[in-house]
C-alpha positions in Angstrom: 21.7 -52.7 48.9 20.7 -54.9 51.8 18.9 -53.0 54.4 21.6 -54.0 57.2 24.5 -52.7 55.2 23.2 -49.3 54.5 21.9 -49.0 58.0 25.9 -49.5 59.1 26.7 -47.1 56.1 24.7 -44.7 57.7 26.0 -45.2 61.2 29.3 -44.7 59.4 28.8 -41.5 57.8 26.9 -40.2 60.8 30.3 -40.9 63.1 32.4 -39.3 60.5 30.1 -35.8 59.9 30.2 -35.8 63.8 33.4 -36.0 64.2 33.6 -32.6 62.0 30.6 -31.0 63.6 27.4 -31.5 65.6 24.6 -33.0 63.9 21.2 -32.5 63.7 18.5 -34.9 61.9 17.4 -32.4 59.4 21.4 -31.8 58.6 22.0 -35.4 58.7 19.0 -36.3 56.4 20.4 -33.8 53.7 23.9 -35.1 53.7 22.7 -38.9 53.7 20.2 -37.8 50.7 23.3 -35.8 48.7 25.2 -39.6 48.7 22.0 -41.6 47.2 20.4 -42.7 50.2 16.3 -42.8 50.5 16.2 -42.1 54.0 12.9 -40.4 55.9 13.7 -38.4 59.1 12.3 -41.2 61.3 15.3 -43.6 60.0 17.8 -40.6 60.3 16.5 -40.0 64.1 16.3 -43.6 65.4 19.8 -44.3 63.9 21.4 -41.6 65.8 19.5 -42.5 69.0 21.1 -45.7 68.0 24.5 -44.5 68.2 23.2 -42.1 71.4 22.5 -45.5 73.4 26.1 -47.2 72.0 27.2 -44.2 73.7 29.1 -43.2 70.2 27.3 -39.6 70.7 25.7 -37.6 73.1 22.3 -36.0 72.7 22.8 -31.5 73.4 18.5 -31.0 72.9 18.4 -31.0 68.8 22.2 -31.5 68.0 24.1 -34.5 68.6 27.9 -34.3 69.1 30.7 -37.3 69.2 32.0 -38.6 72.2 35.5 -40.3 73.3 34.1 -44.1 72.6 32.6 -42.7 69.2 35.9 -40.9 67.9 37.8 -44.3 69.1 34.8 -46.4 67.1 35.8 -44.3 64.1 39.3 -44.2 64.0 39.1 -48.0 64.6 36.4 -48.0 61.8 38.6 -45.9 59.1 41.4 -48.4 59.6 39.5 -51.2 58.6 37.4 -49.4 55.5 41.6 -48.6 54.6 42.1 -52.6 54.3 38.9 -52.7 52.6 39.2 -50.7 50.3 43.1 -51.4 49.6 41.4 -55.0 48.9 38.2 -54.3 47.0 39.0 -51.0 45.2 42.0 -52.9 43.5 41.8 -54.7 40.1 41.6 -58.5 41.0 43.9 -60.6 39.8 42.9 -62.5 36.8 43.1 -66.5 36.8 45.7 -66.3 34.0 47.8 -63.8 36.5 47.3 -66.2 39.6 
C-alpha cells in the first residue's frame, strides 16, 4: 500500500478510536498493529501530533482526546467511506451485464 494512503488510513482509525476513548501512542500503536499495519511509535506520535495541529484532537499530557472539528471530520469522513464502500465492496458489473 502506498505510503500516503495508509498514512490517511491511520488518521482514520486514530479519529474513530478517539471518538470512543482517549488515546495514547502506545494504545494507538497496538490497535494499528492488531489491523496489519507496520507502524514504529515515532509514526504513531507524529500522526497524532498531526491531527493535534488540524485541531482534529487535543493533546491532555500522554492522552489525546477528539475535539468538535475532529468528531465533525469523522462523521463527514464515515459518510463518504459509506459511498465508498457501497461502490467498491459491490460485485462490478460484468461487460456482458452492462
Amino acid at each position: 500500500m502506498r505510503a500516503d494512503v495508509q498514512n490517511l488510513f491511520i488518521g482514520i482509525h486514530m479519529l474513530y478510536f478517539a471518538h470512543e476513548r482517549k488515546l495514547t501512542v502506545s494504545d494507538m500503536q497496538t490497535e494499528l498493529e492488531g489491523y496489519g499495519y507496520r507502524v514504529g511509535e515515532r509514526e504513531v506520535k507524529q500522526e497524532l501530533e498531526r491531527l493535534t495541529q488540524e485541531n482534529y484532537l487535543t493533546a491532555h499530557g500522554d492522552e489525546y482526546s477528539i475535539t468538535g472539528t475532529g468528531i465533525e471530520a469523522f462523521k463527514a469522513i464515515h459518510a463518504k467511506l459509506q459511498v465508498l464502500c457501497s461502490e467498491v465492496l459491490t460485485p462490478a458489473q460484468t461487460a456482458a451485464s452492462r
